[in-house]
GROMACS .gro file of C-alpha atoms in nm:
model
  213
    1MET     CA    1   0.556  -0.158  -4.802
    2ARG     CA    2   0.375   0.136  -4.965
    3VAL     CA    3   0.594   0.426  -5.071
    4TRP     CA    4   0.437   0.764  -5.144
    5PHE     CA    5   0.632   0.989  -5.380
    6GLU     CA    6   0.608   1.300  -5.595
    7LYS     CA    7   0.692   1.338  -5.963
    8LYS     CA    8   0.752   1.700  -6.059
    9GLY     CA    9   0.961   1.922  -6.283
   10ALA     CA   10   1.129   1.779  -6.591
   11VAL     CA   11   1.065   1.417  -6.488
   12ARG     CA   12   0.695   1.464  -6.560
   13TYR     CA   13   0.794   1.412  -6.924
   14ILE     CA   14   0.940   1.064  -6.872
   15SER     CA   15   0.724   0.763  -6.947
   16HIS     CA   16   0.593   0.523  -6.685
   17LEU     CA   17   0.848   0.268  -6.807
   18ASP     CA   18   1.131   0.516  -6.746
   19LEU     CA   19   0.984   0.601  -6.406
   20THR     CA   20   0.997   0.232  -6.317
   21ARG     CA   21   1.357   0.211  -6.433
   22ASN     CA   22   1.458   0.514  -6.226
   23MET     CA   23   1.285   0.379  -5.917
   24ALA     CA   24   1.446   0.037  -5.962
   25ARG     CA   25   1.787   0.199  -6.001
   26GLY     CA   26   1.730   0.414  -5.692
   27LEU     CA   27   1.620   0.116  -5.484
   28LYS     CA   28   1.923  -0.086  -5.597
   29LEU     CA   29   2.173   0.194  -5.528
   30SER     CA   30   2.016   0.268  -5.189
   31GLY     CA   31   2.112  -0.075  -5.064
   32LEU     CA   32   1.765  -0.133  -4.923
   33PRO     CA   33   1.678  -0.504  -4.874
   34VAL     CA   34   1.424  -0.518  -5.157
   35TRP     CA   35   1.270  -0.843  -5.269
   36TYR     CA   36   1.330  -0.962  -5.625
   37THR     CA   37   1.091  -1.166  -5.832
   38GLU     CA   38   1.192  -1.523  -5.900
   39GLY     CA   39   1.250  -1.686  -6.233
   40PHE     CA   40   1.481  -1.651  -6.533
   41ASN     CA   41   1.496  -1.269  -6.518
   42PRO     CA   42   1.473  -1.152  -6.153
   43ARG     CA   43   1.367  -0.790  -6.101
   44ILE     CA   44   1.272  -0.572  -5.809
   45TYR     CA   45   0.906  -0.618  -5.720
   46MET     CA   46   0.720  -0.290  -5.774
   47THR     CA   47   0.355  -0.217  -5.845
   48TYR     CA   48   0.205   0.128  -5.906
   49ALA     CA   49  -0.138   0.275  -5.847
   50MET     CA   50  -0.282   0.438  -6.162
   51PRO     CA   51   0.028   0.550  -6.358
   52LEU     CA   52   0.039   0.917  -6.455
   53SER     CA   53  -0.008   1.034  -6.812
   54LEU     CA   54   0.299   1.178  -6.980
   55GLY     CA   55   0.349   1.543  -6.886
   56VAL     CA   56   0.132   1.530  -6.573
   57CYS     CA   57   0.289   1.610  -6.235
   58GLY     CA   58   0.203   1.399  -5.934
   59GLU     CA   59   0.205   1.529  -5.577
   60ARG     CA   60   0.110   1.205  -5.404
   61GLU     CA   61   0.172   0.893  -5.610
   62CYS     CA   62   0.234   0.551  -5.465
   63MET     CA   63   0.406   0.223  -5.534
   64ASP     CA   64   0.421  -0.103  -5.341
   65ILE     CA   65   0.748  -0.287  -5.284
   66ARG     CA   66   0.853  -0.583  -5.072
   67LEU     CA   67   1.144  -0.596  -4.829
   68THR     CA   68   1.331  -0.903  -4.707
   69GLU     CA   69   1.390  -0.748  -4.364
   70GLU     CA   70   1.246  -0.465  -4.159
   71VAL     CA   71   1.362  -0.109  -4.219
   72PRO     CA   72   1.232   0.199  -4.032
   73TYR     CA   73   0.994   0.396  -4.251
   74SER     CA   74   1.185   0.722  -4.217
   75GLU     CA   75   1.515   0.550  -4.300
   76LEU     CA   76   1.366   0.402  -4.616
   77THR     CA   77   1.264   0.739  -4.759
   78VAL     CA   78   1.597   0.903  -4.669
   79ARG     CA   79   1.804   0.628  -4.829
   80LEU     CA   80   1.587   0.616  -5.139
   81ASN     CA   81   1.590   0.994  -5.189
   82THR     CA   82   1.972   1.002  -5.197
   83CYS     CA   83   1.957   0.784  -5.508
   84LEU     CA   84   1.666   0.934  -5.703
   85PRO     CA   85   1.698   1.193  -5.981
   86ARG     CA   86   1.578   1.551  -5.937
   87GLY     CA   87   1.200   1.570  -5.954
   88LEU     CA   88   1.138   1.230  -5.795
   89ARG     CA   89   1.114   1.233  -5.416
   90ALA     CA   90   0.988   0.978  -5.167
   91LEU     CA   91   0.749   1.145  -4.921
   92GLU     CA   92   0.669   0.870  -4.673
   93ALA     CA   93   0.640   0.495  -4.638
   94GLY     CA   94   0.419   0.260  -4.442
   95GLU     CA   95   0.200  -0.048  -4.454
   96PRO     CA   96  -0.067  -0.047  -4.729
   97ALA     CA   97  -0.414   0.038  -4.598
   98GLY     CA   98  -0.620  -0.025  -4.911
   99LYS     CA   99  -0.601  -0.213  -5.240
  100PHE     CA  100  -0.539  -0.036  -5.570
  101GLU     CA  101  -0.879  -0.162  -5.690
  102GLU     CA  102  -1.041   0.072  -5.437
  103ILE     CA  103  -0.921   0.381  -5.627
  104GLN     CA  104  -1.206   0.542  -5.821
  105TYR     CA  105  -1.112   0.908  -5.874
  106GLY     CA  106  -0.818   1.139  -5.921
  107GLU     CA  107  -0.810   1.494  -5.790
  108TYR     CA  108  -0.635   1.731  -6.032
  109GLU     CA  109  -0.536   2.093  -6.072
  110MET     CA  110  -0.500   2.239  -6.420
  111ALA     CA  111  -0.330   2.576  -6.452
  112LEU     CA  112  -0.416   2.762  -6.774
  113GLU     CA  113  -0.244   3.076  -6.897
  114GLY     CA  114  -0.340   3.307  -7.183
  115GLU     CA  115  -0.276   3.656  -7.312
  116ALA     CA  116  -0.624   3.766  -7.202
  117PRO     CA  117  -0.728   3.586  -6.879
  118ALA     CA  118  -1.081   3.727  -6.892
  119VAL     CA  119  -1.134   3.592  -7.244
  120LEU     CA  120  -0.984   3.258  -7.142
  121GLU     CA  121  -1.228   3.231  -6.852
  122GLU     CA  122  -1.520   3.318  -7.078
  123LYS     CA  123  -1.426   3.046  -7.327
  124VAL     CA  124  -1.378   2.781  -7.058
  125ARG     CA  125  -1.715   2.862  -6.903
  126SER     CA  126  -1.877   2.862  -7.246
  127LEU     CA  127  -1.739   2.516  -7.313
  128LEU     CA  128  -1.855   2.376  -6.980
  129GLU     CA  129  -2.204   2.519  -7.027
  130ARG     CA  130  -2.264   2.312  -7.341
  131GLU     CA  131  -2.508   2.024  -7.312
  132THR     CA  132  -2.257   1.785  -7.468
  133VAL     CA  133  -1.883   1.811  -7.530
  134LEU     CA  134  -1.777   1.543  -7.776
  135VAL     CA  135  -1.407   1.466  -7.804
  136ARG     CA  136  -1.239   1.193  -8.006
  137LYS     CA  137  -1.086   0.940  -7.764
  138HIS     CA  138  -0.854   0.653  -7.847
  139THR     CA  139  -0.961   0.317  -7.703
  140LYS     CA  140  -0.847  -0.043  -7.744
  141LYS     CA  141  -1.132  -0.091  -7.991
  142GLY     CA  142  -1.040   0.217  -8.194
  143ASP     CA  143  -1.118   0.589  -8.189
  144LYS     CA  144  -1.466   0.704  -8.093
  145ASP     CA  145  -1.643   1.024  -7.987
  146PHE     CA  146  -1.676   1.056  -7.611
  147ASP     CA  147  -1.895   1.304  -7.423
  148ILE     CA  148  -1.671   1.449  -7.151
  149LYS     CA  149  -1.935   1.687  -7.016
  150PRO     CA  150  -2.051   1.458  -6.729
  151ASP     CA  151  -1.694   1.408  -6.604
  152PHE     CA  152  -1.607   1.779  -6.615
  153ALA     CA  153  -1.947   1.910  -6.501
  154ASN     CA  154  -1.824   1.987  -6.147
  155THR     CA  155  -1.508   2.169  -6.254
  156ARG     CA  156  -1.431   2.458  -6.020
  157ILE     CA  157  -1.278   2.764  -6.187
  158VAL     CA  158  -1.056   2.999  -5.987
  159PRO     CA  159  -0.936   3.314  -6.171
  160GLN     CA  160  -0.564   3.388  -6.140
  161LYS     CA  161  -0.354   3.690  -6.231
  162ASP     CA  162  -0.226   3.529  -6.552
  163GLY     CA  163  -0.502   3.282  -6.623
  164LEU     CA  164  -0.715   3.020  -6.449
  165LEU     CA  165  -0.678   2.739  -6.202
  166LEU     CA  166  -0.921   2.452  -6.259
  167HIS     CA  167  -0.999   2.201  -5.985
  168LEU     CA  168  -1.105   1.866  -6.129
  169CYS     CA  169  -1.224   1.535  -5.987
  170LEU     CA  170  -1.221   1.274  -6.263
  171PRO     CA  171  -1.274   0.897  -6.294
  172CYS     CA  172  -0.945   0.719  -6.231
  173SER     CA  173  -0.963   0.343  -6.182
  174VAL     CA  174  -0.861   0.009  -6.326
  175ALA     CA  175  -1.202   0.003  -6.500
  176GLY     CA  176  -1.129   0.326  -6.689
  177SER     CA  177  -1.005   0.680  -6.649
  178THR     CA  178  -1.068   1.023  -6.795
  179ASN     CA  179  -0.754   1.212  -6.894
  180PRO     CA  180  -0.773   1.580  -6.791
  181SER     CA  181  -0.605   1.673  -7.120
  182LEU     CA  182  -0.935   1.593  -7.296
  183LEU     CA  183  -1.056   1.931  -7.175
  184LEU     CA  184  -0.769   2.094  -7.367
  185GLU     CA  185  -0.869   1.906  -7.681
  186ALA     CA  186  -1.224   2.032  -7.636
  187LEU     CA  187  -1.107   2.393  -7.591
  188LYS     CA  188  -0.915   2.367  -7.917
  189GLN     CA  189  -1.203   2.203  -8.100
  190TYR     CA  190  -1.493   2.416  -7.974
  191GLU     CA  191  -1.336   2.747  -7.873
  192GLY     CA  192  -1.031   2.761  -8.101
  193ILE     CA  193  -0.777   2.822  -7.822
  194GLU     CA  194  -0.466   2.636  -7.709
  195PRO     CA  195  -0.360   2.790  -7.376
  196PHE     CA  196  -0.037   2.709  -7.199
  197PHE     CA  197  -0.114   2.452  -6.931
  198GLN     CA  198   0.024   2.246  -6.647
  199ILE     CA  199  -0.161   1.953  -6.496
  200THR     CA  200  -0.098   1.817  -6.147
  201ARG     CA  201  -0.261   1.515  -5.986
  202LYS     CA  202  -0.304   1.607  -5.622
  203ARG     CA  203  -0.417   1.274  -5.479
  204LEU     CA  204  -0.610   0.954  -5.543
  205LEU     CA  205  -0.959   0.899  -5.400
  206THR     CA  206  -1.189   0.607  -5.321
  207LYS     CA  207  -1.555   0.577  -5.423
  208ASP     CA  208  -1.669   0.787  -5.124
  209PHE     CA  209  -1.414   1.058  -5.221
  210SER     CA  210  -1.191   0.989  -4.922
  211GLU     CA  211  -0.815   0.989  -4.974
  212PHE     CA  212  -0.672   0.655  -5.077
  213ARG     CA  213  -0.420   0.520  -4.826
   0.00000   0.00000   0.00000
């Protein structure tokens, strides 16, 4: 069973481990016939597609669970939602259509606010017009400089009353992902600004940019 859910508000600041704990608690309290792993320490079977970074909201995240008996999809989401904390909400449930390995991109929105929106827009455009934008990135093999320009080259900028709304489509897969917060690091490093921000992952996409189901 694939469960689609949103993670918004204060819960965007909980870790993926705490998200898993909250979901497990909700599933247990809901009384749904979930399947537990076997062995010395049984636990509810749950797998997630591309966990969110700390502080990032998610509008359409998903997890896979197993049930020991059939439950109507609509009943599952209602029962689960009665046992989840504020900010976590099951949207829908159904049979998985694709494998998590098919996910290649994440579609994001980044809201930026500053005291002078026009200046903020100028600095963002100036950054994105550079030939290279090197940012220090932590990897399993240590820190190294990473050129984020190719990943952010197609960023769409929409001016807002109090700032900007950036539309991003970034690599997001088991092979490697680009964190949208790297753009904030670059703005600080190259343009000397640290605007207030909020990042939301809108949906997950496959290699042909269709929505992952």
